[in-house]
Structures are given as C-alpha cells and as structure tokens.
Short mmCIF file of C-alpha atoms and ligand atoms in Angstrom, two decimals:
data_model
loop_
_atom_site.label_atom_id
_atom_site.label_comp_id
_atom_site.label_asym_id
_atom_site.label_seq_id
_atom_site.Cartn_x
_atom_site.Cartn_y
_atom_site.Cartn_z
CA MET A 1 24.93 -23.02 -5.85
CA PRO A 2 22.56 -21.17 -3.54
CA GLU A 3 21.30 -17.83 -4.82
CA PRO A 4 23.40 -14.95 -3.41
CA LYS A 5 21.57 -13.06 -0.68
CA PRO A 6 20.11 -9.73 -1.85
CA LYS A 7 22.32 -6.90 -0.58
CA VAL A 8 20.41 -4.29 1.40
CA VAL A 9 21.84 -1.05 2.73
CA LEU A 10 19.97 0.12 5.81
CA GLY A 11 20.61 3.83 6.19
CA VAL A 12 19.75 5.21 9.60
CA SER A 13 19.55 8.95 10.17
CA GLY A 14 19.46 10.78 13.48
CA GLY A 15 16.01 10.51 14.99
CA ILE A 16 14.67 8.84 18.09
CA ALA A 17 12.98 6.21 15.88
CA ALA A 18 16.50 4.87 15.09
CA TYR A 19 15.88 2.19 17.71
CA LYS A 20 13.00 0.83 15.61
CA ALA A 21 15.44 0.27 12.75
CA CYS A 22 17.00 -2.52 14.86
CA GLU A 23 13.83 -4.55 14.40
CA LEU A 24 13.75 -3.79 10.68
CA LEU A 25 17.36 -4.97 10.51
CA ARG A 26 16.47 -8.22 12.27
CA ARG A 27 13.56 -8.87 9.95
CA LEU A 28 15.76 -8.25 6.91
CA THR A 29 18.61 -10.48 8.08
CA GLU A 30 16.32 -13.27 9.29
CA SER A 31 14.55 -13.36 5.92
CA GLY A 32 17.82 -13.95 4.07
CA HIS A 33 19.15 -10.50 3.20
CA ASP A 34 22.74 -9.40 3.54
CA VAL A 35 22.35 -6.07 5.32
CA ARG A 36 24.98 -3.39 5.64
CA VAL A 37 23.99 -0.66 8.11
CA VAL A 38 25.12 2.87 7.30
CA PRO A 39 24.13 5.24 10.11
CA THR A 40 24.75 8.97 10.15
CA ALA A 41 26.89 10.43 12.94
CA SER A 42 23.74 11.73 14.63
CA ALA A 43 22.05 8.31 14.42
CA LEU A 44 24.95 6.92 16.47
CA HIS A 45 23.83 9.20 19.34
CA PHE A 46 20.63 7.14 19.50
CA VAL A 47 21.90 3.62 18.77
CA GLY A 48 25.61 2.79 18.91
CA ALA A 49 27.78 1.20 16.22
CA ALA A 50 28.23 -1.96 18.32
CA THR A 51 24.50 -2.74 18.10
CA TRP A 52 24.36 -2.29 14.32
CA SER A 53 27.54 -4.26 13.83
CA ALA A 54 26.45 -7.17 16.03
CA LEU A 55 22.97 -7.38 14.45
CA SER A 56 24.20 -7.08 10.84
CA GLY A 57 27.48 -9.00 11.08
CA HIS A 58 29.27 -6.21 9.22
CA PRO A 59 31.55 -3.38 10.30
CA VAL A 60 29.73 -0.09 10.76
CA SER A 61 30.90 3.42 10.05
CA ALA A 62 29.25 6.74 9.41
CA GLU A 63 32.34 8.27 7.80
CA VAL A 64 33.96 8.04 4.40
CA TRP A 65 37.43 8.08 6.03
CA ASP A 66 37.35 4.53 7.45
CA ASP A 67 38.67 1.62 5.32
CA VAL A 68 39.45 4.09 2.55
CA HIS A 69 41.34 1.46 0.52
CA GLU A 70 38.02 -0.32 0.00
CA VAL A 71 36.46 2.88 -1.38
CA PRO A 72 33.29 2.29 0.68
CA HIS A 73 31.71 5.62 -0.29
CA VAL A 74 31.28 4.30 -3.84
CA ARG A 75 31.24 0.52 -3.44
CA ILE A 76 28.45 0.15 -0.88
CA GLY A 77 25.95 1.99 -3.05
CA GLN A 78 27.08 0.37 -6.31
CA GLU A 79 26.73 -3.15 -4.94
CA ALA A 80 23.35 -2.68 -3.25
CA ASP A 81 20.13 -4.29 -4.48
CA LEU A 82 18.09 -1.99 -2.25
CA VAL A 83 18.78 1.03 -0.06
CA VAL A 84 16.27 1.72 2.68
CA VAL A 85 16.64 4.77 4.92
CA ALA A 86 14.68 4.36 8.15
CA PRO A 87 14.19 6.67 9.86
CA ALA A 88 14.78 9.38 7.28
CA THR A 89 14.93 12.78 9.01
CA ALA A 90 13.93 16.07 7.34
CA ASP A 91 17.65 16.83 7.04
CA MET A 92 18.36 13.50 5.33
CA LEU A 93 15.50 13.99 2.83
CA ALA A 94 16.85 17.48 2.06
CA LYS A 95 20.38 16.18 1.52
CA ALA A 96 19.14 13.32 -0.67
CA ALA A 97 16.93 15.63 -2.73
CA HIS A 98 19.81 18.05 -3.33
CA GLY A 99 22.52 15.46 -3.89
CA LEU A 100 24.72 16.51 -0.96
CA ALA A 101 27.36 13.98 0.00
CA ASP A 102 29.07 14.80 3.27
CA ASP A 103 29.05 11.36 4.91
CA LEU A 104 28.93 7.68 4.01
CA LEU A 105 25.13 7.43 3.78
CA THR A 106 24.68 10.45 1.51
CA ASN A 107 27.56 9.20 -0.71
CA THR A 108 25.88 5.80 -0.83
CA LEU A 109 22.59 7.39 -1.92
CA LEU A 110 24.38 9.11 -4.82
CA THR A 111 26.15 5.98 -6.03
CA ALA A 112 23.20 3.58 -5.65
CA ARG A 113 21.46 2.63 -8.90
CA CYS A 114 19.06 0.22 -7.19
CA PRO A 115 15.60 1.04 -5.78
CA VAL A 116 15.65 3.40 -2.79
CA VAL A 117 13.02 3.50 -0.04
CA PHE A 118 12.78 6.35 2.47
CA ALA A 119 10.73 5.92 5.66
CA PRO A 120 10.54 9.45 7.08
CA ALA A 121 10.05 10.18 10.78
CA MET A 122 9.89 13.69 12.24
CA HIS A 123 7.59 16.10 13.97
CA THR A 124 4.39 17.01 12.14
CA GLU A 125 5.49 20.61 11.54
CA MET A 126 8.72 19.48 9.92
CA TRP A 127 6.89 16.93 7.73
CA GLU A 128 4.30 19.48 6.64
CA HIS A 129 6.84 22.24 5.94
CA PRO A 130 6.87 23.13 2.21
CA ALA A 131 10.64 22.54 2.11
CA THR A 132 10.21 18.92 3.24
CA GLN A 133 7.17 18.37 1.01
CA GLU A 134 9.08 19.67 -2.02
CA ASN A 135 12.05 17.45 -1.20
CA VAL A 136 9.74 14.43 -0.91
CA ALA A 137 8.10 15.31 -4.24
CA THR A 138 11.57 15.60 -5.86
CA LEU A 139 12.66 12.21 -4.51
CA ARG A 140 9.42 10.56 -5.65
CA ARG A 141 9.68 12.12 -9.10
CA ARG A 142 13.14 10.58 -9.41
CA GLY A 143 11.72 7.15 -8.62
CA ALA A 144 12.41 6.75 -4.91
CA VAL A 145 9.66 5.23 -2.77
CA VAL A 146 8.92 7.64 0.08
CA VAL A 147 6.65 5.94 2.59
CA GLU A 148 4.03 8.22 4.19
CA PRO A 149 4.72 8.61 7.92
CA ALA A 150 2.19 7.15 10.32
CA VAL A 151 -0.07 9.21 12.56
CA GLY A 152 0.32 8.75 16.31
CA ARG A 153 2.44 9.48 19.32
CA LEU A 154 5.62 11.40 18.53
CA THR A 155 8.60 12.01 20.82
CA GLY A 156 7.29 13.39 24.11
CA VAL A 157 3.60 13.92 24.66
CA ASP A 158 2.56 15.25 21.26
CA THR A 159 0.79 13.25 18.58
CA GLY A 160 0.33 13.79 14.85
CA LYS A 161 1.63 12.71 11.44
CA GLY A 162 5.33 11.99 11.44
CA ARG A 163 5.73 8.68 13.25
CA LEU A 164 7.92 6.04 11.69
CA PRO A 165 5.63 3.28 10.37
CA GLU A 166 5.95 -0.06 12.17
CA PRO A 167 9.13 -1.96 11.18
CA ALA A 168 6.94 -4.83 9.91
CA GLU A 169 5.25 -2.42 7.49
CA ILE A 170 8.56 -0.98 6.24
CA PHE A 171 9.86 -4.53 5.84
CA GLU A 172 6.82 -5.38 3.67
CA VAL A 173 7.52 -2.37 1.45
CA CYS A 174 11.19 -3.45 1.10
CA ARG A 175 10.20 -7.02 0.30
CA ARG A 176 7.81 -5.90 -2.41
CA VAL A 177 10.27 -3.42 -3.92
CA LEU A 178 12.95 -6.12 -3.97
CA GLY A 179 10.46 -8.60 -5.43
CA ARG A 180 9.96 -6.33 -8.44
CA ARG A 181 13.72 -5.90 -8.93
CA GLY A 182 14.85 -6.93 -12.38
CA LEU A 183 11.37 -6.54 -13.85
CA ALA A 184 11.29 -4.07 -16.69
CA THR A 185 8.87 -1.80 -14.89
CA GLY A 186 10.53 -0.55 -11.68
CA PRO A 187 8.56 2.11 -9.80
CA ASP A 188 6.28 2.57 -12.80
CA LEU A 189 3.48 4.26 -10.86
CA THR A 190 5.65 7.12 -9.59
CA GLY A 191 3.77 10.42 -9.70
CA ARG A 192 0.41 8.67 -10.11
CA HIS A 193 -2.50 8.90 -7.69
CA VAL A 194 -4.48 5.69 -7.41
CA VAL A 195 -7.61 5.00 -5.40
CA VAL A 196 -8.41 1.51 -4.12
CA SER A 197 -11.56 0.43 -2.28
CA ALA A 198 -11.38 -2.62 -0.02
CA GLY A 199 -13.51 -4.67 2.35
CA GLY A 200 -17.25 -5.07 2.48
CA THR A 201 -19.92 -2.50 3.28
CA ARG A 202 -22.31 -3.00 6.19
CA GLU A 203 -25.83 -1.70 5.93
CA PRO A 204 -27.33 -1.10 9.38
CA LEU A 205 -30.76 -2.39 10.35
CA ASP A 206 -30.68 -1.08 13.90
CA PRO A 207 -27.89 0.00 16.30
CA VAL A 208 -26.65 -3.60 16.70
CA ARG A 209 -27.40 -5.36 13.41
CA TYR A 210 -26.40 -4.96 9.78
CA LEU A 211 -26.53 -6.65 6.39
CA GLY A 212 -22.99 -7.45 5.38
CA ASN A 213 -20.88 -9.72 3.22
CA ARG A 214 -17.86 -11.97 3.55
CA SER A 215 -15.24 -9.83 1.82
CA SER A 216 -12.10 -9.72 4.00
CA GLY A 217 -10.41 -6.80 2.23
CA LYS A 218 -7.13 -8.68 1.72
CA GLN A 219 -7.14 -8.25 -2.06
CA GLY A 220 -7.75 -4.51 -1.76
CA TYR A 221 -4.94 -4.15 0.80
CA ALA A 222 -2.60 -6.12 -1.49
CA LEU A 223 -3.50 -3.71 -4.31
CA ALA A 224 -2.80 -0.68 -2.11
CA ARG A 225 0.53 -2.05 -0.84
CA THR A 226 1.81 -3.06 -4.26
CA ALA A 227 0.82 0.30 -5.77
CA ALA A 228 2.71 2.11 -2.99
CA ALA A 229 5.75 -0.11 -3.55
CA ARG A 230 5.59 0.80 -7.25
CA GLY A 231 5.76 4.48 -6.36
CA ALA A 232 2.10 5.57 -6.47
CA ARG A 233 0.37 7.92 -4.07
CA VAL A 234 -2.37 5.64 -2.81
CA THR A 235 -5.73 6.44 -1.25
CA LEU A 236 -7.23 3.30 0.25
CA ILE A 237 -10.90 3.50 1.17
CA GLU A 238 -11.65 0.59 3.44
CA ALA A 239 -14.94 -0.70 4.76
CA ASN A 240 -14.97 -2.85 7.90
CA THR A 241 -11.71 -4.76 7.42
CA GLY A 242 -10.17 -4.10 10.84
CA PHE A 243 -6.67 -4.26 9.32
CA PRO A 244 -3.91 -1.85 10.41
CA ASP A 245 -3.18 0.93 7.92
CA PRO A 246 -0.46 -0.13 5.46
CA ALA A 247 2.68 2.01 5.37
CA GLY A 248 2.80 4.68 2.74
CA VAL A 249 -0.93 4.70 2.08
CA ASP A 250 -3.57 7.31 2.97
CA VAL A 251 -6.43 5.35 4.47
CA LEU A 252 -10.06 6.49 4.77
CA HIS A 253 -12.47 4.42 6.84
CA VAL A 254 -16.12 4.04 5.84
CA GLY A 255 -18.98 1.76 6.84
CA THR A 256 -21.84 1.80 4.33
CA ALA A 257 -22.18 1.86 0.55
CA VAL A 258 -23.42 5.45 0.65
CA GLN A 259 -20.35 6.52 2.68
CA LEU A 260 -18.09 4.55 0.34
CA ARG A 261 -19.62 6.29 -2.69
CA GLU A 262 -19.00 9.71 -1.19
CA ALA A 263 -15.36 8.90 -0.34
CA VAL A 264 -14.66 7.30 -3.74
CA LEU A 265 -16.16 10.21 -5.71
CA LYS A 266 -14.08 12.69 -3.72
CA ALA A 267 -10.80 10.76 -3.97
CA ALA A 268 -11.36 9.89 -7.65
CA ALA A 269 -11.55 13.58 -8.61
CA ASP A 270 -7.78 13.78 -9.19
CA ALA A 271 -6.99 10.06 -9.53
CA ASP A 272 -5.22 8.44 -12.46
CA ALA A 273 -6.79 5.07 -11.65
CA VAL A 274 -9.58 3.73 -9.43
CA VAL A 275 -9.78 0.07 -8.45
CA MET A 276 -13.07 -1.02 -6.89
CA ALA A 277 -12.08 -4.13 -4.97
CA ALA A 278 -14.67 -3.53 -2.22
CA ALA A 279 -17.74 -5.72 -2.05
CA VAL A 280 -20.52 -3.16 -2.06
CA ALA A 281 -23.95 -4.19 -0.82
CA ASP A 282 -26.40 -3.84 -3.70
CA PHE A 283 -29.26 -3.21 -1.26
CA ARG A 284 -29.73 -1.60 2.14
CA PRO A 285 -32.61 -1.78 4.59
CA ALA A 286 -35.24 0.79 3.63
CA MET A 287 -35.74 1.71 7.28
CA TYR A 288 -33.21 2.12 10.07
CA ALA A 289 -34.65 1.42 13.52
CA GLU A 290 -33.26 3.95 16.02
CA GLY A 291 -33.81 1.43 18.83
CA LYS A 292 -32.89 -2.26 18.81
CA ILE A 293 -35.52 -4.38 17.04
CA LYS A 294 -37.00 -6.71 19.72
CA LYS A 295 -38.49 -10.14 19.20
CA ARG A 296 -42.05 -10.37 20.52
CA GLU A 297 -43.50 -13.60 21.88
CA GLY A 298 -46.02 -15.11 19.51
CA GLN A 299 -45.31 -12.64 16.69
CA GLU A 300 -43.74 -13.46 13.35
CA PRO A 301 -40.76 -11.21 12.49
CA ALA A 302 -41.60 -8.31 10.18
CA PRO A 303 -40.09 -8.63 6.68
CA VAL A 304 -37.12 -6.35 5.99
CA ALA A 305 -37.77 -4.04 3.06
CA LEU A 306 -34.68 -3.20 0.99
CA VAL A 307 -33.79 -0.35 -1.36
CA ARG A 308 -31.08 -0.24 -4.04
CA ASN A 309 -27.70 1.23 -3.24
CA PRO A 310 -25.98 3.38 -5.85
CA ASP A 311 -23.67 1.44 -8.18
CA ILE A 312 -20.39 3.26 -7.58
CA LEU A 313 -18.37 1.46 -10.25
CA ALA A 314 -20.99 2.09 -12.95
CA GLU A 315 -21.32 5.72 -11.86
CA ILE A 316 -17.59 6.59 -11.89
CA SER A 317 -17.15 4.72 -15.20
CA ALA A 318 -20.01 6.57 -16.91
CA ASP A 319 -19.14 9.97 -15.50
CA ARG A 320 -15.33 9.97 -15.33
CA ALA A 321 -13.56 12.64 -13.33
CA ARG A 322 -11.01 12.66 -16.17
CA PRO A 323 -11.57 11.14 -19.60
CA ASP A 324 -8.26 9.23 -19.43
CA GLN A 325 -8.84 7.77 -15.95
CA VAL A 326 -8.43 3.97 -15.78
CA ILE A 327 -11.20 2.20 -13.86
CA VAL A 328 -11.04 -1.38 -12.64
CA GLY A 329 -13.88 -3.45 -11.18
CA PHE A 330 -14.05 -6.83 -9.49
CA ALA A 331 -16.62 -9.56 -9.90
CA ALA A 332 -17.12 -12.65 -7.80
CA GLU A 333 -19.13 -15.23 -9.71
CA THR A 334 -20.23 -18.77 -8.96
CA ASP A 335 -21.56 -19.88 -12.40
CA ASP A 336 -20.73 -19.10 -16.03
CA VAL A 337 -17.84 -17.11 -14.67
CA LEU A 338 -16.39 -15.70 -17.89
CA ALA A 339 -19.70 -15.08 -19.67
CA ASN A 340 -21.07 -13.28 -16.60
CA GLY A 341 -17.79 -11.37 -16.27
CA ARG A 342 -17.90 -10.12 -19.88
CA ASP A 343 -21.49 -9.09 -19.45
CA LYS A 344 -20.66 -7.26 -16.21
CA LEU A 345 -17.68 -5.47 -17.81
CA ARG A 346 -20.03 -4.12 -20.49
CA ARG A 347 -22.76 -3.17 -18.04
CA LYS A 348 -20.42 -1.39 -15.63
CA GLY A 349 -18.48 0.39 -18.38
CA CYS A 350 -15.07 0.02 -16.69
CA ASP A 351 -11.75 -0.63 -18.48
CA LEU A 352 -10.75 -3.81 -16.67
CA LEU A 353 -12.73 -6.37 -14.68
CA VAL A 354 -11.04 -8.90 -12.40
CA VAL A 355 -13.24 -11.99 -12.37
CA ASN A 356 -12.91 -14.45 -9.50
CA GLU A 357 -14.68 -17.72 -9.18
CA VAL A 358 -16.11 -17.98 -5.68
CA GLY A 359 -15.51 -21.37 -4.18
CA GLU A 360 -13.78 -23.34 -1.52
CA ARG A 361 -10.29 -21.97 -0.64
CA LYS A 362 -10.82 -19.18 -3.14
CA THR A 363 -11.44 -15.49 -2.62
CA PHE A 364 -13.02 -14.75 0.75
CA GLY A 365 -10.53 -14.41 3.57
CA SER A 366 -7.85 -16.51 1.91
CA GLU A 367 -4.29 -15.38 1.17
CA GLU A 368 -4.51 -16.71 -2.38
CA ASN A 369 -6.60 -15.95 -5.37
CA GLU A 370 -7.07 -17.06 -8.96
CA ALA A 371 -8.68 -14.82 -11.55
CA VAL A 372 -9.03 -13.72 -15.13
CA VAL A 373 -8.66 -10.03 -15.90
CA LEU A 374 -10.98 -9.02 -18.72
CA ALA A 375 -10.27 -5.81 -20.61
CA ALA A 376 -12.75 -3.64 -22.50
CA ASP A 377 -10.56 -4.08 -25.62
CA GLY A 378 -11.39 -7.82 -25.55
CA THR A 379 -8.11 -9.15 -24.12
CA GLU A 380 -8.08 -11.70 -21.30
CA THR A 381 -5.24 -12.19 -18.81
CA PRO A 382 -5.48 -15.35 -16.72
CA VAL A 383 -3.77 -15.14 -13.32
CA PRO A 384 -2.92 -18.58 -11.88
CA TYR A 385 -3.73 -19.54 -8.29
CA GLY A 386 -1.23 -17.67 -6.09
CA PRO A 387 -0.77 -14.87 -3.55
CA LYS A 388 -3.19 -11.94 -3.72
CA GLU A 389 -0.12 -9.72 -4.17
CA ALA A 390 0.70 -11.44 -7.46
CA LEU A 391 -2.82 -10.72 -8.72
CA ALA A 392 -2.44 -7.14 -7.47
CA ASP A 393 0.80 -6.73 -9.44
CA THR A 394 -0.87 -8.11 -12.57
CA VAL A 395 -3.68 -5.56 -12.17
CA TRP A 396 -1.12 -2.71 -11.97
CA ASP A 397 0.82 -4.25 -14.89
CA LEU A 398 -2.39 -3.91 -16.92
CA VAL A 399 -3.30 -0.47 -15.56
CA ALA A 400 0.15 1.14 -16.07
CA PRO A 401 0.25 1.03 -19.91
CA ARG A 402 -3.33 2.36 -20.06
CA LEU A 403 -2.42 5.49 -18.08
CA PRO A 404 -1.99 8.65 -20.17
N1 LIG B 501 -19.92 -2.26 -7.09
C1 LIG B 501 -20.14 -0.91 -6.84
N2 LIG B 501 -21.32 -0.49 -6.30
C2 LIG B 501 -22.31 -1.36 -6.03
C3 LIG B 501 -22.11 -2.75 -6.29
C4 LIG B 501 -20.91 -3.15 -6.80
O1 LIG B 501 -19.25 -0.11 -7.11
N3 LIG B 501 -23.45 -0.93 -5.53
C5 LIG B 501 -18.66 -2.69 -7.68
C6 LIG B 501 -17.81 -3.58 -6.82
O2 LIG B 501 -16.85 -2.83 -6.09
C7 LIG B 501 -17.12 -4.46 -7.86
C8 LIG B 501 -18.12 -4.56 -8.99
O3 LIG B 501 -18.98 -3.45 -8.81
O4 LIG B 501 -15.97 -3.83 -8.38
C9 LIG B 501 -18.89 -5.85 -9.07
O5 LIG B 501 -19.90 -5.94 -8.15
P1 LIG B 501 -21.09 -7.02 -8.20
O6 LIG B 501 -21.80 -6.89 -6.92
O7 LIG B 501 -20.58 -8.36 -8.57
O8 LIG B 501 -21.92 -6.50 -9.44
P2 LIG B 501 -23.44 -6.64 -9.69
O9 LIG B 501 -23.70 -5.82 -10.89
O10 LIG B 501 -24.15 -6.31 -8.43
O11 LIG B 501 -23.59 -8.14 -10.10
P3 LIG B 501 -24.62 -9.26 -9.62
O12 LIG B 501 -25.63 -9.21 -10.66
O13 LIG B 501 -23.74 -10.48 -9.65
O14 LIG B 501 -25.10 -8.89 -8.26
#
C-alpha cells in the first residue's frame, strides 16, 4: 500500500500576494501532498475559487455554511498534517492570536492540532505595529512557525519589510516542518534566539584580490533553515555565499573575519545558542594595497606578510554573553580526524564540535555531509553520510536539551 499523501491545508487570506500562493499550491501538490485550499472571503477578491479548486482538485469554500453535513469547520483542521497560511494578513494574525472563528479558515486554525506555519505579507507599518508584533509573539509562543516577511517591493511603488517570501522558500519551510512531524520534539526551539555563521571569509589584498577558502555556506544555511522550521528566531551571519536569504531568517552580510567577529559578538549578546559554521580565515594580509598590485617585468613578486585574525569561536566560548549559552564549532580535518577534533574542542572551549573529514565528495560545496559531533561532556554522535539538513537537525537535537 502506498503511504497516504500528507494532508496540507493552504489558508489564503486577503492580500495581493494571494496570487503567489498558487505557485506554493503547485509545489505542494506536485511533491505529493494532498492540499485543501481554504481562502478567506477577501482572498477570493484576489484569486477566485475556480483557480484554487482546479489547482488543488478539491472543492473550495470560505464559509462554514457550505457542505454543513460534512462538518468542514471541524474536520478540515482535525485531519490536517500541516496548516500553512500564505499570505497571512495582519487581520488574520490578529484573529489567529485571539482565537476568533468567523469563517472556515479561522475555524480550521482552532481545530488543527498539527504544525501551523504563517507566512505574513503586509505593508511595513502594519508589520511593525506593536499590535501585529504582539500577535506574532503570541502565535510563536504557542508553537506556530511565523516566517519573517521578506524585504523588497510592496504593492505599488513602496518598498520595505512585509513582502511575502518566495513560494519556493515557504515550500521549503513546509517541507521541513512536515519532515519533523511525528518526532517527539516538534517546534522545540520556539522562543529561542539562535545565531548561525555561514560561508567563508575573504581577506582583501588589494581592491581586486583576496585570500579566501572553499566553504560554500550550504551547511550554515541548512542550520539556519532547520532552526527556523523548529520555531527559533534565527540570525544568520553569512560571508560571501551569494545565496538568497532563507525565509524566516534575519540575514546579516559580512566579508572579512574582523567584520564577522563584530557581527557575531553583537548578535550573540542575547542568543541562546551560537553555531559557528563559517570557515574563518586564520590569517589576513598585514597590508592592504589601496591600488591594484601590479606585476613588474623582471621583478620577483613581493612576499605577502600575514597577521593572525581573532579566533571568534574561542573568544565567545571563553567570554560568554550568558553563562548558559550553548556554543557549537565546526572543524574540517584531513588527518587524525577524531583526535584533532577532541583537541580542538578543548582548545576552543565550546560545548559541541562538529567534525567533518575533508575529502572527495565531502564537505565543500556538496549537498551531503558526514560528521561526528563531539560534546564537551565526552559523548560522540556519529551522523551518517546524508543531506546537510539531516546533520543540521542532529546539531539542533543536541543543542535543544542543553538550553536552559
Ligand atoms: N573559527 C573562528 N575564528 C577563527 C577561526 C576559526 O571562530 N579565526 C571557528 C570556525 O567557525 C569553526 C572552528 O573555529 O567553527 C574551527 O576552525 P578551524 O579553522 O578548523 O580551527 P583552527 O583552530 O584554526 O584549527 P587548525 O589548527 O586546523 O587551523
């Protein structure tokens, strides 16, 4: 017997971004989910019932008074494996936070016992209003995943925070939340602030050249995404990855180790956990040439003098912003992997160290990873070769019980 398709309720509230929910719907159905669309009456002003019905293969209604014999206002929520509301307007967040139930979607939100994801979209002023912020905080405290809106063009000519994240990003959040369904944990990082660094620093020599490394940033992005899907407020500090910002994550962009240090120290001040997945250059050129360094005929190149960069992981571990903060480091090793890893864990003073063996197919730029997570209490957790997301989830599985 084939596995039954996961049942997803796609709630659509009345904002112009409702049209983007059509693409989210397509992605969900094409990846094997049984999707029931529940729009609000205002959403139907933007996209009609015929579109939702044709794309989902199910009847569509905004009201509790249709098909009453099937008791849809209770059944749809009870049977769902996931409810995702995209776009979620300020009004919808307020209704959900206060438990109002005046249409099919708000009834569904009250009867659902599955994970719920809200993808808000509204004007910046509405998003920033204390009423909306308090409603979002209430929903998050109760375990819902509220994705941070994207920054960019809003309806009309104005720009700012409040844009619906790309449907592909919301889909990724849904997939991850559904993937954790049935695990004991659920959104176990709700109410936590976690900081993740990702990518590789570049240390400039002159305006066109730098010393860099081969870290792609994929593992750090996987850590940020999975933490957001598990309910955390995530600050991702990325260096030179070039990736689009993941949904529901506050992203800071830096270039050098010194800039990364500054951003990490600031973000870590109120963080419950810090994961240093970035590859930080240990050295930087002692001198920066304001003009491009030219080759000269008949002259040997001048040697490049280097100076040490600060060790961010060692610094934040030794001088913790909070005594109960959980700090995780990464190590890429080629030889004596475990012995070097244990030694590094001691030297850096962090709580957990994810040790990768660098080799063909492994680590840099690949989608997969294999690692051992060493803990300061002596335990070792091997993570078999698999997606970087699986390693990311294992890291959070080990971080969560260590949080105060
Ligand atoms: N790290 C850091 N600041 C640095 C260098 C590294 O915070 N200046 C962090 C990385 O983010 C990573 C961990 O430290 O989490 C391991 O880095 P690595 O470069 O392997 O450590 P080193 O002590 O430099 O080890 P090695 O002797 O192998 O160079």
